[in-house]
Amino acid sequence: MDDVTRRLLQRIVRRIPSQMLRPMLEKWGRLQQKQLGSIDFSLPKIAITEHLLSICQEKGWGTKHITELELLYVIDNPNVGLWHAFQLVDPEDDALMVEMMQFKEQFKSNLNKLVQNVSIKFKKHTDEAIWIRLAWGESFSKPNHFTPTFVVHHLQSSYVFMNNVNSKKKPLLYQALVLATRYQSIKHANLSGRKLHGIRDLLMKQYEQVFPSKFPSHIPERTEDKEKANNPLIEREQSASSSNRLQLACEAFGEGKLPEIQSAVYRLETKFRGQSKNMAQSKEPFKCVVTFSSTNLLESLRNCASSGIASTPVVPSATHVTYICGCVYGLSAHPFSRVRFGTWGVTPKGTLQTSAQSYPFSVFAVENRRRRRSHPE
Amino acid sequence: MALLKPFSKLPSLHASSILLVENEELFQQSLANALVAEAGVTVNVRLAKNLPLPLENEDKRPRIDLVVFVMNLTSELSFQSTEASLKYLDPGFFLGKVCFMVTNARNATVPSGRLDSVRKLAASLQCPLLFAEDQSPDGVANAAERLLTILKVSAGFVPTITALYLSNLTRCTVPPDIDQLSFE
């Protein structure tokens, strides 16, 4: 058994957490019950790896089979690395009728024509998504299985998600995808994140949407409120205003679970309104870049509005992420001083922390782009 | 101005009321649960984000025995909101019926001037300043116990002590060299 296979198996077994190891091997399906039973999962991973290696050697399995196991694991836990979302544009007439076998064959043949020595693996997931695992190799070397690229495409939708694509191979991959899906070109959908399910739900609108209504009367009851109501000795004085804030926040962001986005970047052109004479006198608009980042950005923005840190009704630009579905926006001549975000200020490096909520977020580096031109202030 | 007055209503029998004012509305909930769980004394807990309190509740509100301002030292907004709320308290409250509670004092990101300004505020109003740890259940229970001690005195359950006397013993003081920089 060659070295690459051995190292690959070791890497995969190390990556899969101990509790998941047995279910993953069962899902893989290649081990018989007897063999699976003979592995003692309470031993340290090195011992389990040795046992698996000996089984693989007996059966004569190679890299091909082990990469299946890796693909299965990544399908269940896709939150490694940064995922980028792409959109296919300009469909040809039969773009919607591409079905899986056709896509597979086309993609394989196209990619093999463009690049030699690439190892491709397909898997169809239950929710109509095709997962592709690619290991790239140079002209005369074998594919490198240690830095695979993962591509997820939902058939009949125009979205593709990619992880870990080498920039040199990008155009080749785009070409192969475009030809196989019968579209004319592909472009970046302006959305990236660490959690695949988050960006997929956002882009494909698979979360609880909010629809504007003229007479919103439903105030959502959260479980915490129900607990509080149980104890008659505890009473909130300002319950009317807090439920009002909660309702406005839910109107802007929806009530249910929100897709997990990690960052949003706003490019602003605005005018400074304040006491400082130097800044206010300049006639050119003040250009800056504001980045919001968090473990779950939309949830923290909703929390901001419902806890009163941000003034309600929510400013439309805060809900851009859900409507426009992107990560980078440009805003111009926005009356920024009207948005009260606690102690907000256009400072060179401002950090704003929400008060120990479950989803804190911070604002980084409001850069003044003008400084780069070495313009004397 | 809608001032909250300490003595304008009659006290309720065998019961006491405490008002927890906190801008973030987080710690006050766990404190409230710990306070009402106390056997022996019936504690009515009122929770607010800031003062002034809404006028609609004026009739149903019992007489408040103790007002506790909870501040999170990591947030400047917390301190500013507390300062703004202080204006809506009748001066009669400051004779032992107000207490300050501070969380997150051990956090490294807190600027050193903030704790000093909180201390100065508490000392100028001659109120006790308590430090609490809000993340663990032990910390919450501890803080609730200390609040209960002060509450029992303010509500008149302890025979020989009044709130004013207790506050004289427990009030916050600032050392005379507080404005000098400390070298750590």
CSV table of N, CA and C in Angstrom, one decimal, chain A residues 228 231 233-238 245 307-308 342-343 355-357, chain B residues 24-26 29 33 36 44-50 54 57 61:
chain,number,residue,atom,x,y,z
A,228,LYS,N,-40.8,33.7,32.4
A,228,LYS,CA,-41.0,34.9,33.3
A,228,LYS,C,-42.4,35.0,33.8
A,231,ASN,N,-43.7,33.3,36.9
A,231,ASN,CA,-43.5,33.8,38.3
A,231,ASN,C,-44.1,35.1,38.5
A,233,LEU,N,-44.1,37.1,40.9
A,233,LEU,CA,-43.4,38.1,41.7
A,233,LEU,C,-42.5,39.0,40.9
A,234,ILE,N,-42.1,38.4,39.7
A,234,ILE,CA,-41.2,39.2,38.9
A,234,ILE,C,-42.0,40.0,37.8
A,235,GLU,N,-41.8,41.2,37.7
A,235,GLU,CA,-42.5,42.0,36.8
A,235,GLU,C,-41.6,43.0,36.0
A,236,ARG,N,-41.8,43.1,34.7
A,236,ARG,CA,-41.1,44.0,33.9
A,236,ARG,C,-41.8,45.3,33.9
A,237,GLU,N,-41.1,46.4,34.1
A,237,GLU,CA,-41.8,47.7,34.1
A,237,GLU,C,-42.0,48.2,32.7
A,238,GLN,N,-41.0,48.0,31.8
A,238,GLN,CA,-41.1,48.6,30.5
A,238,GLN,C,-41.4,47.5,29.5
A,245,ARG,N,-40.0,46.9,20.6
A,245,ARG,CA,-38.7,46.8,19.9
A,245,ARG,C,-38.5,45.4,19.3
A,307,SER,N,-32.7,44.7,21.6
A,307,SER,CA,-32.3,45.1,22.9
A,307,SER,C,-32.1,46.6,23.1
A,308,GLY,N,-32.3,47.3,22.0
A,308,GLY,CA,-32.3,48.8,22.1
A,308,GLY,C,-31.0,49.4,21.8
A,342,GLY,N,-25.3,52.9,19.7
A,342,GLY,CA,-24.6,53.0,20.9
A,342,GLY,C,-23.6,54.1,20.8
A,343,THR,N,-22.4,53.8,21.3
A,343,THR,CA,-21.4,54.9,21.2
A,343,THR,C,-20.7,54.8,19.9
A,355,SER,N,-23.5,44.1,24.5
A,355,SER,CA,-23.2,43.7,25.9
A,355,SER,C,-23.4,42.2,26.1
A,356,ALA,N,-22.4,41.5,26.1
A,356,ALA,CA,-22.4,40.1,26.5
A,356,ALA,C,-23.6,39.3,26.1
A,357,GLN,N,-24.0,39.6,24.9
A,357,GLN,CA,-25.2,38.8,24.4
A,357,GLN,C,-24.6,37.4,23.9
B,24,GLU,N,-28.6,46.4,29.9
B,24,GLU,CA,-28.5,45.2,29.0
B,24,GLU,C,-29.6,44.2,29.2
B,25,GLU,N,-30.3,44.2,30.4
B,25,GLU,CA,-31.4,43.4,30.7
B,25,GLU,C,-31.0,41.9,30.7
B,26,LEU,N,-29.8,41.6,31.1
B,26,LEU,CA,-29.4,40.2,31.1
B,26,LEU,C,-29.3,39.7,32.5
B,29,GLN,N,-32.3,39.3,35.0
B,29,GLN,CA,-33.2,38.2,35.0
B,29,GLN,C,-32.7,37.1,35.9
B,33,ASN,N,-34.5,35.7,39.5
B,33,ASN,CA,-34.9,34.3,39.8
B,33,ASN,C,-34.3,33.9,41.1
B,36,VAL,N,-36.3,35.6,44.1
B,36,VAL,CA,-37.6,35.1,44.5
B,36,VAL,C,-37.6,33.7,45.0
B,44,ASN,N,-40.8,41.1,45.9
B,44,ASN,CA,-41.3,41.4,44.6
B,44,ASN,C,-40.2,42.1,43.8
B,45,VAL,N,-40.0,41.5,42.6
B,45,VAL,CA,-38.9,42.1,41.8
B,45,VAL,C,-39.4,42.8,40.7
B,46,ARG,N,-39.0,44.0,40.5
B,46,ARG,CA,-39.4,44.8,39.3
B,46,ARG,C,-38.2,45.0,38.4
B,47,LEU,N,-38.3,44.7,37.2
B,47,LEU,CA,-37.1,44.9,36.3
B,47,LEU,C,-37.4,46.0,35.3
B,48,ALA,N,-36.3,46.8,35.2
B,48,ALA,CA,-36.4,48.0,34.2
B,48,ALA,C,-35.1,48.1,33.5
B,49,LYS,N,-35.2,48.7,32.3
B,49,LYS,CA,-34.0,49.0,31.5
B,49,LYS,C,-33.4,50.3,31.9
B,50,ASN,N,-34.3,51.3,32.2
B,50,ASN,CA,-33.8,52.6,32.7
B,50,ASN,C,-34.9,53.3,33.3
B,54,PRO,N,-42.5,53.8,33.3
B,54,PRO,CA,-43.8,54.2,32.6
B,54,PRO,C,-44.9,54.6,33.6
B,57,ASN,N,-47.8,52.1,35.0
B,57,ASN,CA,-47.7,51.1,36.0
B,57,ASN,C,-47.8,51.8,37.4
B,61,ARG,N,-47.8,49.5,41.0
B,61,ARG,CA,-46.5,49.3,41.5
B,61,ARG,C,-46.5,49.4,43.0
